[in-house]
GROMACS .gro file of C-alpha atoms in nm:
model
  281
    1MET     CA    1  -0.045   3.288  11.067
    2PRO     CA    2  -0.044   3.521  10.764
    3SER     CA    3  -0.177   3.384  10.439
    4VAL     CA    4   0.048   3.307  10.140
    5GLU     CA    5  -0.117   3.594   9.957
    6ALA     CA    6  -0.036   3.837  10.238
    7PHE     CA    7   0.327   3.716  10.251
    8SER     CA    8   0.358   3.756   9.873
    9GLU     CA    9   0.219   4.108   9.895
   10GLU     CA   10   0.477   4.197  10.164
   11VAL     CA   11   0.762   4.057   9.953
   12SER     CA   12   0.637   4.243   9.647
   13ALA     CA   13   0.611   4.564   9.846
   14ALA     CA   14   0.968   4.523   9.977
   15GLU     CA   15   1.107   4.451   9.631
   16SER     CA   16   0.912   4.746   9.487
   17ALA     CA   17   1.074   4.966   9.749
   18GLY     CA   18   1.416   4.849   9.624
   19GLY     CA   19   1.499   4.646   9.935
   20GLY     CA   20   1.478   4.294   9.790
   21PRO     CA   21   1.543   3.983   9.998
   22GLY     CA   22   1.819   4.027  10.252
   23PRO     CA   23   2.143   3.825  10.242
   24ASP     CA   24   2.153   3.479  10.393
   25GLU     CA   25   2.361   3.533  10.710
   26ASP     CA   26   2.464   3.165  10.704
   27TRP     CA   27   2.711   3.253  10.427
   28GLU     CA   28   2.892   3.496  10.656
   29THR     CA   29   2.912   3.226  10.922
   30ALA     CA   30   3.040   2.977  10.664
   31ALA     CA   31   3.306   3.226  10.551
   32ARG     CA   32   3.429   3.276  10.909
   33ILE     CA   33   3.451   2.899  10.963
   34ALA     CA   34   3.636   2.855  10.633
   35ALA     CA   35   3.885   3.128  10.725
   36SER     CA   36   3.951   2.967  11.063
   37ILE     CA   37   4.021   2.618  10.926
   38ARG     CA   38   4.202   2.719  10.604
   39PRO     CA   39   4.549   2.732  10.765
   40SER     CA   40   4.512   2.374  10.890
   41ILE     CA   41   4.322   2.220  10.600
   42GLY     CA   42   4.635   2.057  10.461
   43ARG     CA   43   4.710   1.891  10.795
   44MET     CA   44   4.348   1.776  10.822
   45TRP     CA   45   4.374   1.615  10.481
   46LEU     CA   46   4.703   1.445  10.565
   47ASP     CA   47   4.564   1.312  10.893
   48MET     CA   48   4.269   1.164  10.707
   49LEU     CA   49   4.484   1.020  10.427
   50SER     CA   50   4.726   0.866  10.677
   51ARG     CA   51   4.445   0.642  10.792
   52HIS     CA   52   4.431   0.503  10.438
   53THR     CA   53   4.806   0.461  10.397
   54GLY     CA   54   4.875   0.253  10.707
   55GLY     CA   55   5.003   0.558  10.895
   56ASP     CA   56   5.272   0.631  10.636
   57PRO     CA   57   5.294   1.014  10.623
   58ALA     CA   58   5.521   1.016  10.316
   59MET     CA   59   5.269   0.811  10.118
   60ALA     CA   60   4.984   1.025  10.253
   61ARG     CA   61   5.156   1.336  10.111
   62LYS     CA   62   5.198   1.165   9.774
   63VAL     CA   63   4.828   1.075   9.769
   64TYR     CA   64   4.744   1.433   9.863
   65TYR     CA   65   4.945   1.576   9.571
   66VAL     CA   66   4.805   1.320   9.327
   67MET     CA   67   4.451   1.410   9.432
   68GLY     CA   68   4.531   1.781   9.397
   69GLY     CA   69   4.672   1.724   9.049
   70LEU     CA   70   5.023   1.859   9.109
   71HIS     CA   71   5.173   1.514   9.167
   72LEU     CA   72   5.555   1.529   9.189
   73ILE     CA   73   5.563   1.907   9.129
   74GLY     CA   74   5.356   1.962   9.443
   75GLU     CA   75   5.591   1.757   9.656
   76LEU     CA   76   5.904   1.925   9.523
   77TRP     CA   77   5.749   2.271   9.567
   78GLN     CA   78   5.734   2.224   9.943
   79ASP     CA   79   6.113   2.244   9.963
   80PRO     CA   80   6.194   2.617   9.993
   81ARG     CA   81   6.542   2.550   9.853
   82VAL     CA   82   6.392   2.448   9.518
   83MET     CA   83   6.382   2.746   9.283
   84GLU     CA   84   6.279   2.574   8.960
   85VAL     CA   85   6.139   2.241   8.844
   86HIS     CA   86   6.205   2.144   8.481
   87VAL     CA   87   5.980   1.881   8.325
   88ARG     CA   88   6.079   1.720   7.996
   89GLY     CA   89   5.854   1.428   7.911
   90THR     CA   90   5.860   1.218   8.227
   91ARG     CA   91   6.204   1.339   8.336
   92VAL     CA   92   6.237   1.602   8.608
   93THR     CA   93   6.536   1.822   8.694
   94VAL     CA   94   6.547   2.043   9.001
   95PHE     CA   95   6.741   2.370   9.026
   96GLY     CA   96   6.796   2.532   9.361
   97GLU     CA   97   7.024   2.628   9.645
   98HIS     CA   98   7.152   2.271   9.659
   99GLY     CA   99   7.258   2.279   9.294
  100VAL     CA  100   7.115   2.107   8.989
  101HIS     CA  101   7.016   1.744   8.990
  102GLU     CA  102   6.774   1.507   8.824
  103VAL     CA  103   6.519   1.334   9.047
  104ALA     CA  104   6.301   1.029   8.998
  105GLY     CA  105   6.046   1.139   8.739
  106PHE     CA  106   5.679   1.086   8.663
  107PRO     CA  107   5.542   0.733   8.615
  108SER     CA  108   5.388   0.830   8.280
  109GLU     CA  109   5.365   1.116   8.034
  110GLU     CA  110   4.995   1.146   8.116
  111ALA     CA  111   5.077   1.204   8.484
  112ALA     CA  112   5.336   1.465   8.384
  113ARG     CA  113   5.089   1.642   8.155
  114ARG     CA  114   4.822   1.658   8.426
  115ALA     CA  115   5.075   1.791   8.679
  116VAL     CA  116   5.190   2.066   8.442
  117GLU     CA  117   4.830   2.165   8.364
  118SER     CA  118   4.751   2.176   8.737
  119ALA     CA  119   5.059   2.393   8.800
  120GLU     CA  120   4.951   2.632   8.524
  121ALA     CA  121   4.608   2.662   8.684
  122ALA     CA  122   4.755   2.712   9.032
  123GLN     CA  123   5.029   2.966   8.950
  124ASP     CA  124   4.887   3.241   9.171
  125ARG     CA  125   4.833   3.008   9.465
  126MET     CA  126   5.181   2.859   9.428
  127ASP     CA  127   5.341   3.201   9.367
  128ALA     CA  128   5.492   3.036   9.060
  129ARG     CA  129   5.537   3.101   8.692
  130VAL     CA  130   5.503   2.823   8.434
  131THR     CA  131   5.679   2.870   8.100
  132ARG     CA  132   5.746   2.643   7.807
  133ALA     CA  133   6.091   2.643   7.648
  134GLY     CA  134   6.126   2.401   7.359
  135GLU     CA  135   6.026   2.056   7.481
  136SER     CA  136   6.067   2.153   7.847
  137VAL     CA  137   5.823   2.308   8.091
  138VAL     CA  138   5.975   2.524   8.364
  139VAL     CA  139   5.797   2.589   8.692
  140SER     CA  140   5.981   2.870   8.870
  141ARG     CA  141   5.921   3.074   9.182
  142ARG     CA  142   5.814   3.431   9.114
  143THR     CA  143   6.014   3.549   9.413
  144MET     CA  144   6.358   3.396   9.421
  145ARG     CA  145   6.652   3.464   9.643
  146GLY     CA  146   6.978   3.564   9.484
  147PRO     CA  147   7.222   3.852   9.447
  148THR     CA  148   7.098   4.191   9.336
  149ILE     CA  149   7.272   4.458   9.130
  150ALA     CA  150   7.349   4.646   9.452
  151GLY     CA  151   7.494   4.331   9.606
  152LEU     CA  152   7.712   4.257   9.303
  153LEU     CA  153   7.842   4.615   9.307
  154GLU     CA  154   7.909   4.616   9.679
  155SER     CA  155   8.096   4.287   9.667
  156GLY     CA  156   8.304   4.396   9.369
  157VAL     CA  157   8.170   4.126   9.137
  158VAL     CA  158   8.078   4.389   8.876
  159THR     CA  159   8.194   4.745   8.820
  160ARG     CA  160   7.970   5.047   8.767
  161GLU     CA  161   8.130   5.106   8.427
  162LEU     CA  162   8.047   4.754   8.309
  163LEU     CA  163   7.698   4.780   8.450
  164SER     CA  164   7.638   5.104   8.260
  165GLN     CA  165   7.746   4.931   7.937
  166VAL     CA  166   7.493   4.653   7.997
  167GLU     CA  167   7.218   4.902   8.078
  168ALA     CA  168   7.290   5.107   7.765
  169ALA     CA  169   7.290   4.798   7.543
  170LEU     CA  170   6.956   4.680   7.679
  171ALA     CA  171   6.807   5.028   7.640
  172ARG     CA  172   6.900   5.007   7.270
  173LEU     CA  173   6.731   4.664   7.240
  174GLU     CA  174   7.067   4.496   7.189
  175THR     CA  175   7.191   4.160   7.312
  176VAL     CA  176   7.397   4.090   7.623
  177THR     CA  177   7.540   3.742   7.683
  178VAL     CA  178   7.698   3.603   7.998
  179THR     CA  179   7.891   3.275   8.016
  180GLY     CA  180   8.016   3.078   8.311
  181PRO     CA  181   7.871   2.858   8.587
  182ALA     CA  182   7.727   3.164   8.762
  183ALA     CA  183   7.583   3.317   8.445
  184ARG     CA  184   7.223   3.239   8.540
  185VAL     CA  185   7.271   3.425   8.870
  186VAL     CA  186   7.410   3.729   8.690
  187ILE     CA  187   7.132   3.758   8.432
  188ARG     CA  188   6.872   3.737   8.708
  189ALA     CA  189   7.045   4.021   8.891
  190PHE     CA  190   7.069   4.225   8.567
  191ALA     CA  191   6.703   4.169   8.470
  192PRO     CA  192   6.580   4.496   8.631
  193LEU     CA  193   6.792   4.683   8.374
  194VAL     CA  194   6.533   4.593   8.108
  195PRO     CA  195   6.313   4.904   8.057
  196PRO     CA  196   5.975   4.888   8.235
  197GLY     CA  197   5.676   4.833   8.009
  198SER     CA  198   5.862   4.585   7.788
  199ARG     CA  199   5.719   4.251   7.681
  200VAL     CA  200   5.958   3.979   7.796
  201PHE     CA  201   5.984   3.614   7.695
  202GLU     CA  202   6.121   3.418   7.990
  203GLY     CA  203   6.339   3.117   7.922
  204PRO     CA  204   6.479   2.882   8.188
  205HIS     CA  205   6.604   3.058   8.503
  206ALA     CA  206   6.459   3.391   8.391
  207VAL     CA  207   6.285   3.642   8.613
  208LEU     CA  208   6.028   3.894   8.492
  209PRO     CA  209   6.175   4.245   8.535
  210PRO     CA  210   5.974   4.491   8.744
  211GLY     CA  211   5.705   4.668   8.545
  212CYS     CA  212   5.735   4.432   8.248
  213VAL     CA  213   5.478   4.200   8.092
  214ALA     CA  214   5.535   3.830   8.019
  215ALA     CA  215   5.525   3.730   7.651
  216ALA     CA  216   5.408   3.382   7.555
  217GLU     CA  217   5.678   3.336   7.290
  218PRO     CA  218   5.979   3.521   7.146
  219LEU     CA  219   5.775   3.638   6.846
  220ASP     CA  220   5.558   3.843   7.086
  221ALA     CA  221   5.849   3.985   7.284
  222ASP     CA  222   6.064   4.295   7.299
  223TYR     CA  223   6.324   4.105   7.502
  224VAL     CA  224   6.420   3.748   7.579
  225ILE     CA  225   6.582   3.654   7.908
  226GLY     CA  226   6.708   3.320   8.029
  227VAL     CA  227   6.958   3.036   8.013
  228ARG     CA  228   6.954   2.890   7.663
  229PRO     CA  229   6.607   3.029   7.590
  230GLY     CA  230   6.566   2.825   7.272
  231ALA     CA  231   6.678   2.829   6.911
  232THR     CA  232   6.414   3.078   6.795
  233ALA     CA  233   6.493   3.324   7.074
  234GLU     CA  234   6.868   3.301   7.011
  235ARG     CA  235   6.830   3.348   6.635
  236MET     CA  236   6.609   3.653   6.687
  237ALA     CA  237   6.856   3.799   6.938
  238SER     CA  238   7.148   3.741   6.703
  239ALA     CA  239   6.958   3.909   6.418
  240GLY     CA  240   6.877   4.213   6.632
  241GLN     CA  241   6.504   4.139   6.623
  242VAL     CA  242   6.473   4.147   7.004
  243GLY     CA  243   6.680   4.272   7.292
  244ALA     CA  244   6.826   3.990   7.499
  245LEU     CA  245   6.991   3.894   7.823
  246ILE     CA  246   7.110   3.538   7.770
  247ALA     CA  247   7.321   3.310   7.986
  248ASN     CA  248   7.536   3.037   7.833
  249PRO     CA  249   7.382   3.050   7.483
  250GLU     CA  250   7.392   2.726   7.289
  251SER     CA  251   7.470   2.898   6.959
  252GLU     CA  252   7.703   3.171   6.838
  253ILE     CA  253   7.516   3.497   6.899
  254ARG     CA  254   7.604   3.846   6.780
  255ALA     CA  255   7.605   4.048   7.100
  256ALA     CA  256   7.672   4.411   7.181
  257VAL     CA  257   7.814   4.310   7.518
  258ARG     CA  258   7.974   3.971   7.585
  259LEU     CA  259   8.052   3.893   7.947
  260VAL     CA  260   8.211   3.609   8.136
  261VAL     CA  261   8.169   3.545   8.507
  262THR     CA  262   8.410   3.348   8.721
  263GLY     CA  263   8.322   3.146   9.029
  264ARG     CA  264   8.046   2.905   9.116
  265SER     CA  265   7.676   2.988   9.091
  266ALA     CA  266   7.654   3.007   9.468
  267ALA     CA  267   7.946   3.252   9.484
  268PRO     CA  268   8.016   3.453   9.166
  269GLU     CA  269   8.357   3.618   9.179
  270MET     CA  270   8.409   3.858   8.888
  271VAL     CA  271   8.213   3.972   8.582
  272MET     CA  272   8.429   4.097   8.295
  273ARG     CA  273   8.416   4.161   7.922
  274ALA     CA  274   8.485   3.853   7.717
  275LEU     CA  275   8.776   3.853   7.475
  276THR     CA  276   8.661   3.906   7.119
  277ARG     CA  277   8.668   3.577   6.939
  278VAL     CA  278   8.863   3.584   6.613
  279MET     CA  279   8.723   3.335   6.364
  280ALA     CA  280   8.969   3.168   6.130
  281HIS     CA  281   8.899   3.204   5.755
   0.00000   0.00000   0.00000
């Protein structure tokens, strides 16, 4: 058996030659095992938790999401029809293919706060975006289904002439407003008309246009997009301080292009210029 001194000399010689200690091959084995069980890790957890919930799978899932930190947000996120989750205090409203409805909320503001913080930390894993709009926190899917500009043109919902007016207004950093039940669908479809490279503040129901960068607040943005994106965003848009694409604004906004859309959000029918409102003096 070689002496400690001899072993040390061999190690020193190897390190001097630039080789250094070789990698621990156990880590490669561990990585292969992890990759093989990762797709079923959730099921493994639920099976284990079911033994602690009397075999109740619904309760086991709730325990799983509480332990993971996402709480109610985690459970709602498993429904592919859910496009956005709005949290305001302990109250929760869900927006999706099945419409808009309020669900049973969080048991406490502390639970809601922890869930929002967990969602912020897990945005990449969830393929989600978390934004704050006023007193609400919006968790939205980065990839959402919905009509595109091409689809709206093909179905006759919008004309090329009207679309060119919207595109020109946005290129000039002006404001475009859309009103009607399907307004949120229209602004999401129009979002790619915002010039690439712009900084965009996303309000509720917004989508980040391709090639753009998310802004944390309207004061940092070139554009604001969303449904009622907040008083500050609407004031800045009305004053011409940012470009905007706003659905159903809650205040009177000066806009270069005012549109109305008929039909339900699930089936918009026609986008047209709004009649100019004449204010009485």
